[in-house]
Tab-separated table of C-alpha atoms in Angstrom:
chain	number	residue	atom	x	y	z
A	12	UNK	CA	87.068	21.112	-105.622
A	13	UNK	CA	86.830	24.466	-103.922
A	14	UNK	CA	84.029	25.035	-101.412
A	15	UNK	CA	81.345	27.403	-102.654
A	16	UNK	CA	80.259	30.321	-100.441
A	17	UNK	CA	76.977	29.808	-98.529
A	18	UNK	CA	74.068	30.233	-100.929
A	19	UNK	CA	71.163	32.543	-100.162
A	20	UNK	CA	68.743	30.907	-102.613
A	21	UNK	CA	65.155	30.478	-101.316
A	22	UNK	CA	65.475	26.696	-101.565
A	23	UNK	CA	68.216	26.428	-98.901
A	24	UNK	CA	67.362	26.879	-95.137
A	25	UNK	CA	68.138	30.349	-93.714
A	26	UNK	CA	71.638	30.492	-92.287
A	27	UNK	CA	71.481	31.745	-88.636
A	28	UNK	CA	73.452	34.949	-88.125
A	29	UNK	CA	76.123	34.226	-85.477
A	30	UNK	CA	75.722	36.393	-82.335
A	31	UNK	CA	78.786	38.680	-82.082
A	32	UNK	CA	80.729	37.677	-78.978
A	33	UNK	CA	82.636	40.383	-77.017
A	34	UNK	CA	86.172	40.859	-78.306
A	35	UNK	CA	88.636	38.646	-76.516
A	36	UNK	CA	92.266	39.536	-75.891
A	37	UNK	CA	94.745	36.899	-76.979
A	38	UNK	CA	96.367	36.350	-73.568
A	39	UNK	CA	94.081	36.655	-70.519
A	40	UNK	CA	95.206	38.848	-67.633
A	41	UNK	CA	96.449	37.110	-64.469
A	42	UNK	CA	93.145	37.838	-62.700
A	43	UNK	CA	90.930	36.318	-65.407
A	44	UNK	CA	93.265	33.338	-65.758
A	45	UNK	CA	93.099	32.637	-62.006
A	46	UNK	CA	89.332	33.253	-61.920
A	47	UNK	CA	88.981	31.046	-65.047
A	48	UNK	CA	86.845	33.572	-66.859
A	49	UNK	CA	86.917	35.231	-70.264
A	50	UNK	CA	89.211	38.281	-70.309
A	51	UNK	CA	87.291	40.889	-72.293
A	52	UNK	CA	89.076	43.709	-74.090
A	53	UNK	CA	87.773	46.208	-71.516
A	54	UNK	CA	88.547	43.990	-68.501
A	55	UNK	CA	88.832	46.344	-65.502
A	56	UNK	CA	91.544	44.177	-63.925
A	57	UNK	CA	93.768	43.586	-66.989
A	58	UNK	CA	95.767	46.861	-66.860
A	59	UNK	CA	96.883	46.151	-63.284
A	60	UNK	CA	97.289	42.376	-63.236
A	61	UNK	CA	99.360	41.421	-66.304
A	62	UNK	CA	99.701	37.701	-67.142
A	63	UNK	CA	103.386	37.862	-66.194
A	64	UNK	CA	102.583	38.639	-62.520
A	65	UNK	CA	100.015	36.124	-61.257
A	66	UNK	CA	101.172	36.430	-57.627
A	67	UNK	CA	99.998	40.051	-57.476
A	68	UNK	CA	96.415	39.032	-58.107
A	69	UNK	CA	96.598	35.967	-55.857
A	70	UNK	CA	97.655	38.168	-52.910
A	71	UNK	CA	94.994	40.848	-53.475
A	72	UNK	CA	92.299	38.241	-54.167
A	73	UNK	CA	93.118	36.292	-51.005
A	74	UNK	CA	92.534	39.349	-48.805
A	75	UNK	CA	89.907	41.469	-50.582
A	76	UNK	CA	88.240	38.986	-52.929
A	77	UNK	CA	87.916	39.502	-56.673
A	78	UNK	CA	84.428	41.023	-56.522
A	79	UNK	CA	85.486	43.685	-54.035
A	80	UNK	CA	88.593	44.568	-56.076
A	81	UNK	CA	86.463	44.951	-59.220
A	82	UNK	CA	83.889	47.030	-57.301
A	83	UNK	CA	86.570	49.326	-55.816
A	84	UNK	CA	88.163	49.894	-59.229
A	85	UNK	CA	84.849	50.544	-60.978
A	86	UNK	CA	84.004	53.196	-58.376
A	87	UNK	CA	87.238	55.119	-59.119
A	88	UNK	CA	88.281	57.192	-62.131
A	89	UNK	CA	90.847	55.386	-64.299
A	90	UNK	CA	93.564	57.877	-63.303
A	91	UNK	CA	93.401	56.660	-59.666
A	92	UNK	CA	93.078	52.923	-60.245
A	93	UNK	CA	96.803	52.107	-60.454
A	94	UNK	CA	97.386	53.776	-57.056
A	95	UNK	CA	94.385	51.945	-55.587
A	96	UNK	CA	95.758	48.594	-56.799
A	97	UNK	CA	99.204	49.404	-55.358
A	98	UNK	CA	97.760	50.311	-51.979
A	99	UNK	CA	95.506	47.226	-51.947
A	100	UNK	CA	98.514	45.043	-52.736
A	101	UNK	CA	100.482	46.718	-49.951
A	102	UNK	CA	97.670	46.132	-47.464
A	103	UNK	CA	97.046	42.579	-48.601
A	104	UNK	CA	100.753	41.706	-48.268
A	105	UNK	CA	100.778	43.186	-44.760
A	106	UNK	CA	97.681	41.135	-43.793
A	107	UNK	CA	99.259	37.923	-45.119
A	108	UNK	CA	102.528	38.684	-43.285
A	109	UNK	CA	100.715	39.611	-40.066
A	110	UNK	CA	97.231	38.014	-40.043
A	111	UNK	CA	96.324	39.550	-36.677
A	112	UNK	CA	97.308	43.192	-37.107
A	113	UNK	CA	98.061	43.704	-40.830
A	114	UNK	CA	98.625	47.337	-41.834
A	115	UNK	CA	97.073	48.517	-38.572
A	116	UNK	CA	100.088	47.002	-36.774
A	117	UNK	CA	102.475	49.050	-38.906
A	118	UNK	CA	100.424	52.207	-38.212
A	119	UNK	CA	100.489	51.522	-34.475
A	120	UNK	CA	104.277	51.016	-34.577
A	121	UNK	CA	104.855	54.198	-36.611
A	122	UNK	CA	102.541	56.226	-34.375
A	123	UNK	CA	104.550	55.069	-31.350
A	124	UNK	CA	107.781	56.051	-33.140
A	125	UNK	CA	106.334	59.518	-33.931
A	126	UNK	CA	105.376	60.014	-30.270
A	127	UNK	CA	108.857	58.996	-29.075
A	128	UNK	CA	110.601	61.243	-31.620
A	129	UNK	CA	108.352	64.185	-30.686
A	130	UNK	CA	109.257	63.688	-27.000
A	131	UNK	CA	113.001	63.471	-27.812
A	132	UNK	CA	112.789	66.580	-30.005
A	133	UNK	CA	110.930	68.543	-27.313
A	134	UNK	CA	113.621	67.547	-24.777
A	135	UNK	CA	116.476	68.527	-27.130
A	136	UNK	CA	114.804	71.883	-27.894
A	137	UNK	CA	114.305	72.590	-24.179
A	138	UNK	CA	117.993	71.811	-23.580
A	139	UNK	CA	118.940	74.180	-26.404
A	140	UNK	CA	116.862	77.015	-24.883
A	141	UNK	CA	118.492	76.343	-21.513
A	142	UNK	CA	121.993	76.385	-23.016
A	143	UNK	CA	121.253	79.589	-24.955
A	144	UNK	CA	120.243	81.204	-21.637
A	145	UNK	CA	123.465	79.943	-19.970
A	146	UNK	CA	125.509	81.166	-22.942
A	147	UNK	CA	123.965	84.647	-22.691
A	148	UNK	CA	124.896	84.724	-18.977
A	149	UNK	CA	128.476	83.715	-19.827
A	150	UNK	CA	128.783	86.479	-22.402
A	151	UNK	CA	127.586	89.032	-19.833
A	152	UNK	CA	130.044	87.632	-17.286
A	153	UNK	CA	132.985	87.716	-19.729
A	154	UNK	CA	132.128	91.292	-20.805
A	155	UNK	CA	131.922	92.482	-17.208
A	156	UNK	CA	135.206	90.742	-16.301
A	157	UNK	CA	137.067	92.261	-19.244
A	158	UNK	CA	135.773	95.837	-18.774
B	16	UNK	CA	41.769	10.877	-29.900
B	17	UNK	CA	45.448	11.128	-28.959
B	18	UNK	CA	48.044	10.311	-31.583
B	19	UNK	CA	49.803	7.018	-30.990
B	20	UNK	CA	53.617	6.932	-31.031
B	21	UNK	CA	55.163	5.681	-34.291
B	22	UNK	CA	54.862	1.938	-34.450
B	23	UNK	CA	57.815	-0.218	-35.348
B	24	UNK	CA	55.702	-3.170	-36.495
B	25	UNK	CA	56.882	-4.727	-39.769
B	26	UNK	CA	53.558	-3.805	-41.460
B	27	UNK	CA	54.063	-0.007	-41.166
B	28	UNK	CA	56.720	1.812	-43.264
B	29	UNK	CA	59.899	2.754	-41.350
B	30	UNK	CA	59.631	6.240	-39.847
B	31	UNK	CA	62.668	8.329	-40.917
B	32	UNK	CA	64.651	9.595	-37.929
B	33	UNK	CA	64.678	13.415	-38.119
B	34	UNK	CA	68.200	14.790	-38.685
B	35	UNK	CA	69.153	16.895	-35.621
B	36	UNK	CA	69.611	20.506	-36.763
B	37	UNK	CA	72.489	22.568	-35.264
B	38	UNK	CA	71.468	24.540	-32.168
B	39	UNK	CA	70.286	28.028	-33.015
B	40	UNK	CA	70.868	31.095	-30.825
B	41	UNK	CA	67.772	33.157	-30.142
B	42	UNK	CA	69.041	36.438	-31.625
B	43	UNK	CA	71.315	36.137	-34.680
B	44	UNK	CA	74.593	38.067	-34.705
B	45	UNK	CA	74.809	41.161	-36.926
B	46	UNK	CA	76.827	39.230	-39.532
B	47	UNK	CA	74.338	36.369	-39.872
B	48	UNK	CA	71.415	38.802	-39.914
B	49	UNK	CA	72.977	40.821	-42.747
B	50	UNK	CA	74.016	37.644	-44.604
B	51	UNK	CA	70.481	36.229	-43.993
B	52	UNK	CA	71.791	32.940	-42.721
B	53	UNK	CA	71.198	30.795	-39.666
B	54	UNK	CA	73.373	31.903	-36.722
B	55	UNK	CA	74.644	28.676	-35.190
B	56	UNK	CA	75.658	28.483	-31.541
B	57	UNK	CA	79.322	28.198	-32.558
B	58	UNK	CA	79.134	30.962	-35.213
B	59	UNK	CA	82.715	32.192	-35.693
B	60	UNK	CA	81.509	35.776	-36.297
B	61	UNK	CA	79.010	36.104	-33.423
B	62	UNK	CA	81.498	37.024	-30.633
B	63	UNK	CA	82.804	39.989	-32.654
B	64	UNK	CA	79.689	41.241	-34.437
B	65	UNK	CA	76.910	41.534	-31.832
B	66	UNK	CA	73.370	42.262	-33.088
B	67	UNK	CA	73.562	45.732	-31.513
B	68	UNK	CA	76.376	46.829	-33.871
B	69	UNK	CA	75.372	46.005	-37.458
B	70	UNK	CA	77.530	48.796	-38.949
B	71	UNK	CA	80.716	47.049	-37.787
B	72	UNK	CA	79.986	44.036	-39.951
B	73	UNK	CA	78.739	46.115	-42.895
B	74	UNK	CA	82.067	48.002	-42.997
B	75	UNK	CA	84.271	44.888	-42.735
B	76	UNK	CA	82.091	42.953	-45.194
B	77	UNK	CA	82.197	45.751	-47.756
B	78	UNK	CA	85.998	45.697	-47.874
B	79	UNK	CA	87.063	42.126	-47.121
B	80	UNK	CA	83.918	40.123	-47.875
B	81	UNK	CA	82.258	37.753	-45.418
B	82	UNK	CA	84.027	34.623	-46.685
B	83	UNK	CA	87.476	36.167	-46.253
B	84	UNK	CA	86.640	37.409	-42.739
B	85	UNK	CA	85.440	33.917	-41.753
B	86	UNK	CA	88.547	32.336	-43.318
B	87	UNK	CA	90.925	34.761	-41.541
B	88	UNK	CA	89.250	34.121	-38.176
B	89	UNK	CA	89.212	30.350	-38.594
B	90	UNK	CA	92.954	30.381	-39.310
B	91	UNK	CA	93.696	32.173	-36.005
B	92	UNK	CA	93.546	30.938	-32.406
B	93	UNK	CA	90.527	32.317	-30.535
B	94	UNK	CA	92.761	34.462	-28.325
B	95	UNK	CA	93.850	36.541	-31.356
B	96	UNK	CA	90.522	36.859	-33.151
B	97	UNK	CA	89.264	39.990	-31.340
B	98	UNK	CA	92.469	41.861	-32.286
B	99	UNK	CA	92.186	40.627	-35.869
B	100	UNK	CA	88.597	41.907	-36.106
B	101	UNK	CA	89.628	45.287	-34.642
B	102	UNK	CA	92.475	45.672	-37.121
B	103	UNK	CA	90.265	44.585	-40.036
B	104	UNK	CA	87.656	47.147	-38.989
B	105	UNK	CA	90.339	49.832	-38.763
B	106	UNK	CA	91.626	48.976	-42.241
B	107	UNK	CA	88.164	48.721	-43.758
B	108	UNK	CA	87.177	52.123	-42.323
B	109	UNK	CA	90.366	53.638	-43.756
B	110	UNK	CA	89.624	52.124	-47.203
B	111	UNK	CA	86.058	53.480	-47.158
B	112	UNK	CA	87.310	56.926	-46.072
B	113	UNK	CA	90.116	56.935	-48.655
B	114	UNK	CA	89.262	54.485	-51.474
B	115	UNK	CA	92.544	55.149	-53.313
B	116	UNK	CA	95.141	54.851	-50.562
B	117	UNK	CA	93.352	53.389	-47.500
B	118	UNK	CA	95.670	52.434	-44.637
B	119	UNK	CA	98.674	52.619	-46.955
B	120	UNK	CA	98.064	56.383	-47.199
B	121	UNK	CA	98.221	56.705	-43.408
B	122	UNK	CA	101.448	54.663	-43.343
B	123	UNK	CA	102.997	56.861	-46.025
B	124	UNK	CA	102.015	60.006	-44.099
B	125	UNK	CA	103.382	58.649	-40.795
B	126	UNK	CA	106.617	57.487	-42.446
B	127	UNK	CA	107.112	60.998	-43.839
B	128	UNK	CA	106.462	62.444	-40.364
B	129	UNK	CA	109.036	60.034	-38.842
B	130	UNK	CA	111.621	61.086	-41.446
B	131	UNK	CA	111.008	64.801	-40.773
B	132	UNK	CA	111.169	64.343	-36.996
B	133	UNK	CA	114.395	62.338	-37.293
B	134	UNK	CA	115.941	65.140	-39.377
B	135	UNK	CA	114.799	67.824	-36.876
B	136	UNK	CA	116.120	65.766	-33.960
B	137	UNK	CA	119.500	65.249	-35.660
B	138	UNK	CA	119.724	69.030	-36.290
B	139	UNK	CA	118.808	69.870	-32.675
B	140	UNK	CA	121.332	67.340	-31.341
B	141	UNK	CA	124.076	68.776	-33.594
B	142	UNK	CA	123.252	72.285	-32.316
B	143	UNK	CA	123.463	70.993	-28.736
B	144	UNK	CA	126.938	69.518	-29.345
B	145	UNK	CA	128.029	72.799	-30.917
B	146	UNK	CA	126.708	74.845	-27.974
B	147	UNK	CA	128.337	72.510	-25.464
B	148	UNK	CA	131.659	73.100	-27.250
B	149	UNK	CA	131.110	76.901	-27.195
B	150	UNK	CA	130.128	76.727	-23.521
B	151	UNK	CA	133.339	74.837	-22.686
B	152	UNK	CA	135.333	77.571	-24.448
B	153	UNK	CA	133.489	80.261	-22.469
B	154	UNK	CA	134.268	78.513	-19.182
B	155	UNK	CA	137.970	78.377	-20.103
B	156	UNK	CA	137.888	82.062	-21.067
B	157	UNK	CA	136.135	83.118	-17.843
B	158	UNK	CA	138.584	81.059	-15.741
B	159	UNK	CA	141.617	82.582	-17.478
B	160	UNK	CA	140.193	86.124	-17.141
B	161	UNK	CA	139.532	85.739	-13.422
B	162	UNK	CA	142.895	84.157	-12.501
């Protein structure tokens, strides 16, 4: 026997209307899966932490914490969020690799390299000016010897 | 009438021994004050976030979160913790100043500067080699003209 649809006759008790739950995506993003929470359709983390790359979220979460990542992303326009996630991942990886200096260590190293290169360039340019002066003297000397 | 010390006679109920609470420093560190928690004598944050500098902790907390800062410090020997706090503060300030790129933006900029300086240096060094060759030719020419 087929089941009859729910009756709305006055004799039967009123059927409670089910509260509509927020739409749920079929596969949760890596962030929601790791945080063990429902991944809503408009999850702010989902576009940047796909289920196929759980390590990305683990790294960022370990350094910045999920709440901070969500807060940072919510404060930015959508067009800048992918870049913000990339830079956070870069920084978090550096902090895990070097827990004392992190990205600041890389900046310090690069700044030192810039200073050294600027000094080498200044020296090479001074040598060039000096040689140009010597060359001009030689040309004068050759001209005077020939004439 | 003075209060008598607790009796240990079998007729009176056993007096519970008060649990000794951890020693408390008189002025809480900036971190514990902001987190509204008791600042224990061995507080891992206290040496790096003195009460006189609350902004330091606010900046680091906003980017990394208090729990992550505590975790990072606990995983390091005490001799490296001051450097770790300095680098975290540097990174957090960069992230607040530039919420999209943070420290990674500075690294990208410095790396570009290094590349440009290396190219300029290579060009200057090539010009120097060329001028040295020309100068050698001039010397030969002057010698042959004189003799």
